[in-house]
Structures are given as structure tokens and as C-alpha cells.
PDB file of C-alpha atoms in Angstrom:
ATOM      1  CA  UNK N   1      31.620  26.171  -3.599  1.00 83.00           C
ATOM      2  CA  UNK N   2      29.464  26.741  -0.499  1.00 86.00           C
ATOM      3  CA  UNK N   3      26.368  26.180  -2.487  1.00 87.00           C
ATOM      4  CA  UNK N   4      25.902  22.116  -2.058  1.00 83.00           C
ATOM      5  CA  UNK N   5      26.208  22.146   1.848  1.00 85.00           C
ATOM      6  CA  UNK N   6      23.789  25.128   2.078  1.00 94.00           C
ATOM      7  CA  UNK N   7      21.268  23.549  -0.313  1.00 95.00           C
ATOM      8  CA  UNK N   8      21.278  20.411   1.645  1.00 94.00           C
ATOM      9  CA  UNK N   9      20.728  22.279   4.794  1.00 95.00           C
ATOM     10  CA  UNK N  10      18.140  24.201   3.268  1.00 96.00           C
ATOM     11  CA  UNK N  11      16.143  21.072   2.204  1.00 97.00           C
ATOM     12  CA  UNK N  12      16.347  19.527   5.564  1.00 97.00           C
ATOM     13  CA  UNK N  13      14.801  22.495   6.903  1.00 97.00           C
ATOM     14  CA  UNK N  14      11.990  22.529   4.348  1.00 98.00           C
ATOM     15  CA  UNK N  15      11.463  18.879   4.896  1.00 97.00           C
ATOM     16  CA  UNK N  16      11.310  19.558   8.896  1.00 96.00           C
ATOM     17  CA  UNK N  17       8.964  22.307   8.168  1.00 96.00           C
ATOM     18  CA  UNK N  18       6.704  20.211   6.187  1.00 96.00           C
ATOM     19  CA  UNK N  19       6.534  17.227   8.797  1.00 93.00           C
ATOM     20  CA  UNK N  20       5.805  19.605  11.738  1.00 89.00           C
ATOM     21  CA  UNK N  21       2.707  20.925   9.594  1.00 89.00           C
ATOM     22  CA  UNK N  22       1.708  17.526   8.402  1.00 88.00           C
ATOM     23  CA  UNK N  23       1.482  15.811  12.014  1.00 78.00           C
ATOM     24  CA  UNK N  24       1.831  18.850  14.733  1.00 65.00           C
ATOM     25  CA  UNK N  25       3.595  17.258  17.753  1.00 58.00           C
ATOM     26  CA  UNK N  26       1.362  19.047  20.232  1.00 61.00           C
ATOM     27  CA  UNK N  27      -1.699  21.058  20.622  1.00 61.00           C
ATOM     28  CA  UNK N  28      -5.515  20.985  19.301  1.00 70.00           C
ATOM     29  CA  UNK N  29      -4.719  20.973  15.571  1.00 72.00           C
ATOM     30  CA  UNK N  30      -4.065  17.693  13.591  1.00 74.00           C
ATOM     31  CA  UNK N  31      -2.529  19.662  10.527  1.00 81.00           C
ATOM     32  CA  UNK N  32      -0.870  23.074  10.136  1.00 87.00           C
ATOM     33  CA  UNK N  33      -1.765  23.917   6.345  1.00 91.00           C
ATOM     34  CA  UNK N  34       0.135  27.002   6.551  1.00 93.00           C
ATOM     35  CA  UNK N  35       3.477  25.323   7.461  1.00 94.00           C
ATOM     36  CA  UNK N  36       2.955  22.990   4.775  1.00 95.00           C
ATOM     37  CA  UNK N  37       2.046  25.224   1.936  1.00 96.00           C
ATOM     38  CA  UNK N  38       4.722  27.476   2.802  1.00 97.00           C
ATOM     39  CA  UNK N  39       7.423  24.341   2.729  1.00 98.00           C
ATOM     40  CA  UNK N  40       6.189  23.427  -0.828  1.00 98.00           C
ATOM     41  CA  UNK N  41       6.269  27.053  -2.004  1.00 98.00           C
ATOM     42  CA  UNK N  42       9.920  27.153  -0.834  1.00 98.00           C
ATOM     43  CA  UNK N  43      10.749  23.818  -2.477  1.00 98.00           C
ATOM     44  CA  UNK N  44       9.383  24.830  -5.640  1.00 97.00           C
ATOM     45  CA  UNK N  45      11.407  28.251  -5.772  1.00 97.00           C
ATOM     46  CA  UNK N  46      14.290  25.938  -5.249  1.00 97.00           C
ATOM     47  CA  UNK N  47      13.426  23.717  -7.895  1.00 97.00           C
ATOM     48  CA  UNK N  48      12.539  26.134 -10.425  1.00 96.00           C
ATOM     49  CA  UNK N  49      15.850  27.989  -9.974  1.00 94.00           C
ATOM     50  CA  UNK N  50      18.514  27.317 -12.567  1.00 91.00           C
ATOM     51  CA  UNK N  51      21.297  27.294  -9.981  1.00 91.00           C
ATOM     52  CA  UNK N  52      19.546  24.942  -7.315  1.00 94.00           C
ATOM     53  CA  UNK N  53      16.972  23.004  -9.316  1.00 94.00           C
ATOM     54  CA  UNK N  54      19.104  19.783  -8.798  1.00 95.00           C
ATOM     55  CA  UNK N  55      17.115  16.281  -9.140  1.00 96.00           C
ATOM     56  CA  UNK N  56      17.020  15.664  -5.340  1.00 97.00           C
ATOM     57  CA  UNK N  57      15.281  19.210  -5.052  1.00 98.00           C
ATOM     58  CA  UNK N  58      12.587  18.272  -7.577  1.00 98.00           C
ATOM     59  CA  UNK N  59      12.374  14.725  -5.734  1.00 98.00           C
ATOM     60  CA  UNK N  60      11.466  16.430  -2.316  1.00 98.00           C
ATOM     61  CA  UNK N  61       9.162  18.613  -4.253  1.00 98.00           C
ATOM     62  CA  UNK N  62       7.381  15.549  -5.601  1.00 98.00           C
ATOM     63  CA  UNK N  63       7.241  14.072  -2.102  1.00 98.00           C
ATOM     64  CA  UNK N  64       5.646  17.183  -0.689  1.00 98.00           C
ATOM     65  CA  UNK N  65       3.011  17.517  -3.277  1.00 98.00           C
ATOM     66  CA  UNK N  66       2.233  14.113  -2.967  1.00 98.00           C
ATOM     67  CA  UNK N  67       1.692  14.242   0.910  1.00 97.00           C
ATOM     68  CA  UNK N  68       0.321  17.840   0.699  1.00 96.00           C
ATOM     69  CA  UNK N  69      -2.578  16.465  -1.681  1.00 97.00           C
ATOM     70  CA  UNK N  70      -3.791  14.107   1.028  1.00 96.00           C
ATOM     71  CA  UNK N  71      -4.251  17.051   3.746  1.00 94.00           C
ATOM     72  CA  UNK N  72      -7.850  17.610   3.224  1.00 92.00           C
ATOM     73  CA  UNK N  73      -8.431  13.956   3.796  1.00 94.00           C
ATOM     74  CA  UNK N  74      -6.429  13.317   7.138  1.00 91.00           C
ATOM     75  CA  UNK N  75      -9.365  14.193   9.451  1.00 87.00           C
ATOM     76  CA  UNK N  76     -13.197  13.898   9.014  1.00 88.00           C
ATOM     77  CA  UNK N  77     -15.562  16.591   9.353  1.00 84.00           C
ATOM     78  CA  UNK N  78     -15.263  16.854  13.317  1.00 83.00           C
ATOM     79  CA  UNK N  79     -11.407  17.038  12.963  1.00 81.00           C
ATOM     80  CA  UNK N  80     -10.666  13.541  14.183  1.00 86.00           C
ATOM     81  CA  UNK N  81      -7.935  11.754  12.543  1.00 89.00           C
ATOM     82  CA  UNK N  82      -8.169   9.215   9.723  1.00 92.00           C
ATOM     83  CA  UNK N  83      -5.651   6.799   9.062  1.00 92.00           C
ATOM     84  CA  UNK N  84      -4.611   6.271   5.171  1.00 94.00           C
ATOM     85  CA  UNK N  85      -7.003   3.472   4.793  1.00 93.00           C
ATOM     86  CA  UNK N  86      -9.624   5.247   5.996  1.00 94.00           C
ATOM     87  CA  UNK N  87      -9.344   8.451   4.046  1.00 95.00           C
ATOM     88  CA  UNK N  88     -11.972   9.618   1.248  1.00 95.00           C
ATOM     89  CA  UNK N  89      -9.802   9.574  -1.747  1.00 96.00           C
ATOM     90  CA  UNK N  90     -12.012  11.733  -3.687  1.00 96.00           C
ATOM     91  CA  UNK N  91     -10.845  14.892  -1.280  1.00 96.00           C
ATOM     92  CA  UNK N  92      -7.259  14.195  -2.418  1.00 97.00           C
ATOM     93  CA  UNK N  93      -6.042  17.230  -4.540  1.00 97.00           C
ATOM     94  CA  UNK N  94      -5.508  15.679  -8.287  1.00 97.00           C
ATOM     95  CA  UNK N  95      -3.852  19.135  -9.294  1.00 98.00           C
ATOM     96  CA  UNK N  96      -1.169  18.883  -6.638  1.00 98.00           C
ATOM     97  CA  UNK N  97      -0.705  14.905  -7.334  1.00 98.00           C
ATOM     98  CA  UNK N  98       0.084  16.028 -11.013  1.00 98.00           C
ATOM     99  CA  UNK N  99       2.508  18.620 -10.167  1.00 98.00           C
ATOM    100  CA  UNK N 100       4.241  16.045  -8.138  1.00 98.00           C
ATOM    101  CA  UNK N 101       4.495  13.593 -10.870  1.00 98.00           C
ATOM    102  CA  UNK N 102       5.903  16.596 -13.195  1.00 98.00           C
ATOM    103  CA  UNK N 103       8.606  17.000 -10.349  1.00 98.00           C
ATOM    104  CA  UNK N 104       9.229  13.164  -9.863  1.00 98.00           C
ATOM    105  CA  UNK N 105       9.830  13.091 -13.844  1.00 97.00           C
ATOM    106  CA  UNK N 106      12.301  15.995 -13.269  1.00 97.00           C
ATOM    107  CA  UNK N 107      13.947  14.143 -10.475  1.00 97.00           C
ATOM    108  CA  UNK N 108      15.039  11.387 -12.811  1.00 95.00           C
ATOM    109  CA  UNK N 109      17.649  13.269 -14.602  1.00 91.00           C
ATOM    110  CA  UNK N 110      21.369  13.047 -13.508  1.00 84.00           C
ATOM    111  CA  UNK N 111      22.928   9.991 -11.726  1.00 88.00           C
ATOM    112  CA  UNK N 112      21.978  10.976  -8.128  1.00 89.00           C
ATOM    113  CA  UNK N 113      19.521   8.701  -6.056  1.00 94.00           C
ATOM    114  CA  UNK N 114      18.800  10.461  -2.811  1.00 96.00           C
ATOM    115  CA  UNK N 115      16.734   9.662   0.227  1.00 97.00           C
ATOM    116  CA  UNK N 116      13.959  12.133  -0.855  1.00 98.00           C
ATOM    117  CA  UNK N 117      13.737  10.153  -4.199  1.00 98.00           C
ATOM    118  CA  UNK N 118      13.102   7.140  -2.231  1.00 98.00           C
ATOM    119  CA  UNK N 119      10.461   8.737  -0.134  1.00 98.00           C
ATOM    120  CA  UNK N 120       8.791  10.268  -3.258  1.00 98.00           C
ATOM    121  CA  UNK N 121       8.554   6.837  -4.820  1.00 98.00           C
ATOM    122  CA  UNK N 122       6.821   5.620  -1.684  1.00 98.00           C
ATOM    123  CA  UNK N 123       4.475   8.757  -1.470  1.00 98.00           C
ATOM    124  CA  UNK N 124       3.734   8.189  -5.355  1.00 98.00           C
ATOM    125  CA  UNK N 125       2.756   4.502  -4.654  1.00 98.00           C
ATOM    126  CA  UNK N 126       0.052   5.847  -2.020  1.00 97.00           C
ATOM    127  CA  UNK N 127      -0.957   8.687  -4.292  1.00 97.00           C
ATOM    128  CA  UNK N 128      -1.786   6.873  -7.441  1.00 97.00           C
ATOM    129  CA  UNK N 129      -3.270   3.866  -5.854  1.00 97.00           C
ATOM    130  CA  UNK N 130      -7.261   3.955  -6.414  1.00 95.00           C
ATOM    131  CA  UNK N 131      -7.694   2.217  -3.263  1.00 95.00           C
ATOM    132  CA  UNK N 132      -5.705   1.165  -0.148  1.00 95.00           C
ATOM    133  CA  UNK N 133      -5.699  -2.449  -0.915  1.00 93.00           C
ATOM    134  CA  UNK N 134      -4.328  -1.332  -4.464  1.00 96.00           C
ATOM    135  CA  UNK N 135      -1.489   0.188  -3.250  1.00 97.00           C
ATOM    136  CA  UNK N 136       1.950  -1.368  -4.561  1.00 97.00           C
ATOM    137  CA  UNK N 137       3.191  -2.617  -1.261  1.00 97.00           C
ATOM    138  CA  UNK N 138       5.817  -4.600  -2.479  1.00 98.00           C
ATOM    139  CA  UNK N 139       7.200  -1.636  -4.100  1.00 98.00           C
ATOM    140  CA  UNK N 140       6.917   0.388  -0.885  1.00 98.00           C
ATOM    141  CA  UNK N 141       8.740  -2.377   0.897  1.00 98.00           C
ATOM    142  CA  UNK N 142      11.355  -2.478  -1.696  1.00 98.00           C
ATOM    143  CA  UNK N 143      11.950   1.423  -1.246  1.00 98.00           C
ATOM    144  CA  UNK N 144      11.875   1.193   2.733  1.00 98.00           C
ATOM    145  CA  UNK N 145      14.341  -1.490   2.514  1.00 97.00           C
ATOM    146  CA  UNK N 146      16.704   0.810   0.203  1.00 97.00           C
ATOM    147  CA  UNK N 147      16.338   3.405   2.809  1.00 97.00           C
ATOM    148  CA  UNK N 148      17.244   1.433   5.732  1.00 96.00           C
ATOM    149  CA  UNK N 149      20.350  -0.089   3.716  1.00 96.00           C
ATOM    150  CA  UNK N 150      21.534   3.654   3.048  1.00 94.00           C
ATOM    151  CA  UNK N 151      20.867   5.466   6.292  1.00 87.00           C
ATOM    152  CA  UNK N 152      19.872   2.688   9.188  1.00 91.00           C
ATOM    153  CA  UNK N 153      17.171   4.447  11.519  1.00 92.00           C
ATOM    154  CA  UNK N 154      14.705   2.629  13.926  1.00 91.00           C
ATOM    155  CA  UNK N 155      12.118   5.100  12.430  1.00 90.00           C
ATOM    156  CA  UNK N 156      12.584   3.983   9.237  1.00 95.00           C
ATOM    157  CA  UNK N 157      12.638   0.444  10.442  1.00 95.00           C
ATOM    158  CA  UNK N 158       9.401   0.758  11.909  1.00 95.00           C
ATOM    159  CA  UNK N 159       7.837   2.272   8.496  1.00 95.00           C
ATOM    160  CA  UNK N 160       9.590  -0.953   6.587  1.00 97.00           C
ATOM    161  CA  UNK N 161       7.734  -3.180   9.252  1.00 96.00           C
ATOM    162  CA  UNK N 162       4.473  -1.464   8.489  1.00 95.00           C
ATOM    163  CA  UNK N 163       4.663  -2.396   4.819  1.00 97.00           C
ATOM    164  CA  UNK N 164       6.141  -5.603   5.442  1.00 97.00           C
ATOM    165  CA  UNK N 165       2.864  -6.613   7.238  1.00 97.00           C
ATOM    166  CA  UNK N 166       0.997  -5.453   4.259  1.00 97.00           C
ATOM    167  CA  UNK N 167       2.849  -7.866   1.806  1.00 97.00           C
ATOM    168  CA  UNK N 168       3.688 -10.721   4.141  1.00 97.00           C
ATOM    169  CA  UNK N 169       0.826 -10.862   6.719  1.00 96.00           C
ATOM    170  CA  UNK N 170       0.451  -9.244  10.207  1.00 97.00           C
ATOM    171  CA  UNK N 171       1.904 -11.937  12.113  1.00 97.00           C
ATOM    172  CA  UNK N 172       5.363 -11.589  10.124  1.00 97.00           C
ATOM    173  CA  UNK N 173       4.974  -7.597  11.038  1.00 97.00           C
ATOM    174  CA  UNK N 174       4.581  -8.556  14.516  1.00 97.00           C
ATOM    175  CA  UNK N 175       7.594 -10.788  14.847  1.00 96.00           C
ATOM    176  CA  UNK N 176       9.818  -8.104  13.388  1.00 95.00           C
ATOM    177  CA  UNK N 177       8.129  -5.422  15.358  1.00 94.00           C
ATOM    178  CA  UNK N 178       9.096  -7.477  18.626  1.00 92.00           C
ATOM    179  CA  UNK N 179      12.577  -7.538  17.609  1.00 92.00           C
ATOM    180  CA  UNK N 180      12.617  -3.753  16.770  1.00 92.00           C
ATOM    181  CA  UNK N 181      11.193  -2.971  20.603  1.00 89.00           C
ATOM    182  CA  UNK N 182      14.861  -3.910  21.855  1.00 89.00           C
ATOM    183  CA  UNK N 183      16.021  -0.507  20.331  1.00 89.00           C
ATOM    184  CA  UNK N 184      16.032   1.995  23.185  1.00 88.00           C
ATOM    185  CA  UNK N 185      15.399   5.025  21.076  1.00 88.00           C
ATOM    186  CA  UNK N 186      11.700   3.464  20.324  1.00 90.00           C
ATOM    187  CA  UNK N 187      10.800   3.278  23.931  1.00 86.00           C
ATOM    188  CA  UNK N 188       9.373   6.740  23.944  1.00 91.00           C
ATOM    189  CA  UNK N 189       8.204   6.919  20.667  1.00 93.00           C
ATOM    190  CA  UNK N 190       4.492   7.084  20.195  1.00 94.00           C
ATOM    191  CA  UNK N 191       4.263   6.083  16.661  1.00 93.00           C
ATOM    192  CA  UNK N 192       6.135   2.816  17.490  1.00 95.00           C
ATOM    193  CA  UNK N 193       3.395   1.785  20.181  1.00 96.00           C
ATOM    194  CA  UNK N 194       0.543   3.046  17.853  1.00 95.00           C
ATOM    195  CA  UNK N 195       1.481   0.909  15.064  1.00 95.00           C
ATOM    196  CA  UNK N 196       2.137  -2.198  17.484  1.00 96.00           C
ATOM    197  CA  UNK N 197      -1.323  -1.504  18.637  1.00 96.00           C
ATOM    198  CA  UNK N 198      -2.784  -1.584  15.149  1.00 96.00           C
ATOM    199  CA  UNK N 199      -1.340  -4.712  14.057  1.00 97.00           C
ATOM    200  CA  UNK N 200      -2.264  -6.500  17.426  1.00 96.00           C
ATOM    201  CA  UNK N 201      -5.833  -5.222  16.797  1.00 96.00           C
ATOM    202  CA  UNK N 202      -5.710  -6.951  13.213  1.00 94.00           C
ATOM    203  CA  UNK N 203      -4.268 -10.099  14.624  1.00 95.00           C
ATOM    204  CA  UNK N 204      -7.332 -10.035  16.918  1.00 94.00           C
ATOM    205  CA  UNK N 205      -5.229  -9.769  20.361  1.00 95.00           C
ATOM    206  CA  UNK N 206      -7.535  -6.821  21.810  1.00 94.00           C
ATOM    207  CA  UNK N 207      -5.816  -6.957  25.352  1.00 94.00           C
ATOM    208  CA  UNK N 208      -2.431  -6.408  24.260  1.00 96.00           C
ATOM    209  CA  UNK N 209      -3.668  -3.727  21.479  1.00 96.00           C
ATOM    210  CA  UNK N 210      -5.065  -1.655  24.446  1.00 96.00           C
ATOM    211  CA  UNK N 211      -1.828  -1.915  26.234  1.00 96.00           C
ATOM    212  CA  UNK N 212       0.139  -0.614  23.231  1.00 96.00           C
ATOM    213  CA  UNK N 213      -2.349   1.969  22.745  1.00 96.00           C
ATOM    214  CA  UNK N 214      -2.215   3.077  26.141  1.00 96.00           C
ATOM    215  CA  UNK N 215       1.711   3.182  26.032  1.00 95.00           C
ATOM    216  CA  UNK N 216       1.209   5.642  22.961  1.00 95.00           C
ATOM    217  CA  UNK N 217      -1.479   7.864  24.846  1.00 94.00           C
ATOM    218  CA  UNK N 218       1.045   8.714  27.417  1.00 94.00           C
ATOM    219  CA  UNK N 219       3.828   9.758  24.973  1.00 94.00           C
ATOM    220  CA  UNK N 220       1.941  12.278  22.608  1.00 91.00           C
ATOM    221  CA  UNK N 221       0.632  15.958  23.402  1.00 87.00           C
ATOM    222  CA  UNK N 222      -1.443  16.000  20.026  1.00 86.00           C
ATOM    223  CA  UNK N 223      -4.853  16.130  21.020  1.00 88.00           C
ATOM    224  CA  UNK N 224      -6.442  14.509  17.835  1.00 88.00           C
ATOM    225  CA  UNK N 225      -3.872  11.698  18.049  1.00 91.00           C
ATOM    226  CA  UNK N 226      -4.919  11.312  21.785  1.00 93.00           C
ATOM    227  CA  UNK N 227      -8.784  11.251  20.824  1.00 92.00           C
ATOM    228  CA  UNK N 228      -7.777   8.605  18.033  1.00 93.00           C
ATOM    229  CA  UNK N 229      -5.691   6.371  20.617  1.00 95.00           C
ATOM    230  CA  UNK N 230      -8.661   6.733  23.204  1.00 95.00           C
ATOM    231  CA  UNK N 231     -11.195   5.891  20.378  1.00 94.00           C
ATOM    232  CA  UNK N 232      -9.215   2.682  19.332  1.00 95.00           C
ATOM    233  CA  UNK N 233      -8.770   1.588  23.374  1.00 96.00           C
ATOM    234  CA  UNK N 234     -12.794   1.927  23.559  1.00 95.00           C
ATOM    235  CA  UNK N 235     -13.445  -0.164  20.391  1.00 93.00           C
ATOM    236  CA  UNK N 236     -11.118  -2.709  21.400  1.00 93.00           C
ATOM    237  CA  UNK N 237     -12.906  -3.046  25.045  1.00 86.00           C
ATOM    238  CA  UNK N 238     -16.169  -2.956  23.388  1.00 68.00           C
ATOM    239  CA  UNK N 239     -15.352  -5.879  21.380  1.00 55.00           C
ATOM    240  CA  UNK N 240     -14.615  -8.120  23.725  1.00 48.00           C
ATOM    241  CA  UNK N 241     -10.908  -8.193  25.322  1.00 42.00           C
ATOM    242  CA  UNK N 242      -9.599 -11.588  24.828  1.00 42.00           C
ATOM    243  CA  UNK N 243     -12.763 -12.886  23.205  1.00 39.00           C
ATOM    244  CA  UNK N 244     -10.982 -13.346  19.707  1.00 39.00           C
ATOM    245  CA  UNK N 245     -13.734 -11.400  17.979  1.00 37.00           C
TER     246      UNK N 245
END
């Protein structure tokens, strides 16, 4: 009778372990593959056990494998951060994606749809797209909206806005991002300002983009992220602040 609560706690710990490995919060390393692969190993142990192999465990396994398949492409040869749109997809681990798809199929058993199911579906949309432009952004947006309905969170709301900008355009994304900026929990959240900087850069507002990147720069201890942000600031300045280029 204690198993359900303990299984849920174990899954949360595995999820957090992978996230720390996927985007190290501080230091020189962008990715800690040891943590990521250990999280995947532990999740697959649970998924393969007859007692703990519940659909949501397979859903988490699918999510971690889809994310883990892209680790080698998250940085260039010099160790600099690459966004999803910049990654060389030929470096993605197709075997891991295949394992993720098997777990995703097994996660469909039963009647439960967990947050892990929705996040795995989002990750699958990215993993299966041949190019960044081919990503099923409407499906990604639908999943984020369902996540937001289930468990309102400013972080999920931010991710939803990034997807919304891909579906409805940068201006629509910026309008909702401005509304989200009133949430106090995001005032010290680096990804919020980094995302705002990216959308402003796409919209051609280099001056405001630089301001957002600078705010993000002051909120991260990750050296690869700091270098990425400084490069964005330099690029925006070189292209002519306020020139509309």
C-alpha cells in the first residue's frame, strides 16, 4: 500500500536527476552525461519490473530517452551551447529514439495520462522531426496547454509561449510574454529573459533583446550559458542596435 507514493517520489527524483544532468545549473559543463544516463538506467529498471512497470514509468522513460538522444548535439566542438534549431540532427542517437518510442507505445496501456505522458509527447515531436521547421508545433502547443491546465506553472506557461510563437508568430508570443512578466516568480528566472531576448531578436528589436540577454546573464552561474548570452549580445550589437536590420 506504500508503493504508489514511493514510486511517485522515485520518479520525481529520477526526473530531477536527469534535468540537472541535461542543463547543469552551474560550472563549466553544459551537460553531465553521467547523471543523464544514470537517470535513464534507473527509470528503465523500474519500467522493466513487473511491479513498478506502470504506464507513467514508461512515459518518463520515453521522455528521458528522447531528451538523452540529443545530448551529443547540444554543444559544438568547442563546447558552446547550441539551441534546438541549431543542432546537427545527424548526431542524435537514433537507437535511443527507438527505445524511447517503444516506451512511449507501452505508456499507452491503462487509463492514466500523466504529466510525463504529455512531456514525452512533446519530446517525441522534436525527436521525430526531420528539421526544426518540420516540428509539429501545433501538437507541441496543445500538449503545453494541457500541462498548464493540469498544473498551472509559470515555467510551463513560458514553454507554452515559445511554442505559441512558432504557431502564431513572434508578436503573439511577445504579447503573452509581456503578460507573464507580471509573475514575480519569473523575475529571477534566467530562461525567461533568455526566451524574451530570442523573441525580441527575431522581431528585430535588437536594443530590447540586448537588455533581456543582459538580465539573463546576471541570473546564471553556468559558464556555457553565459558565453551563449554574451555572444547573442555581441551579435545584436554588431547588427546595429535599433537599425531594424
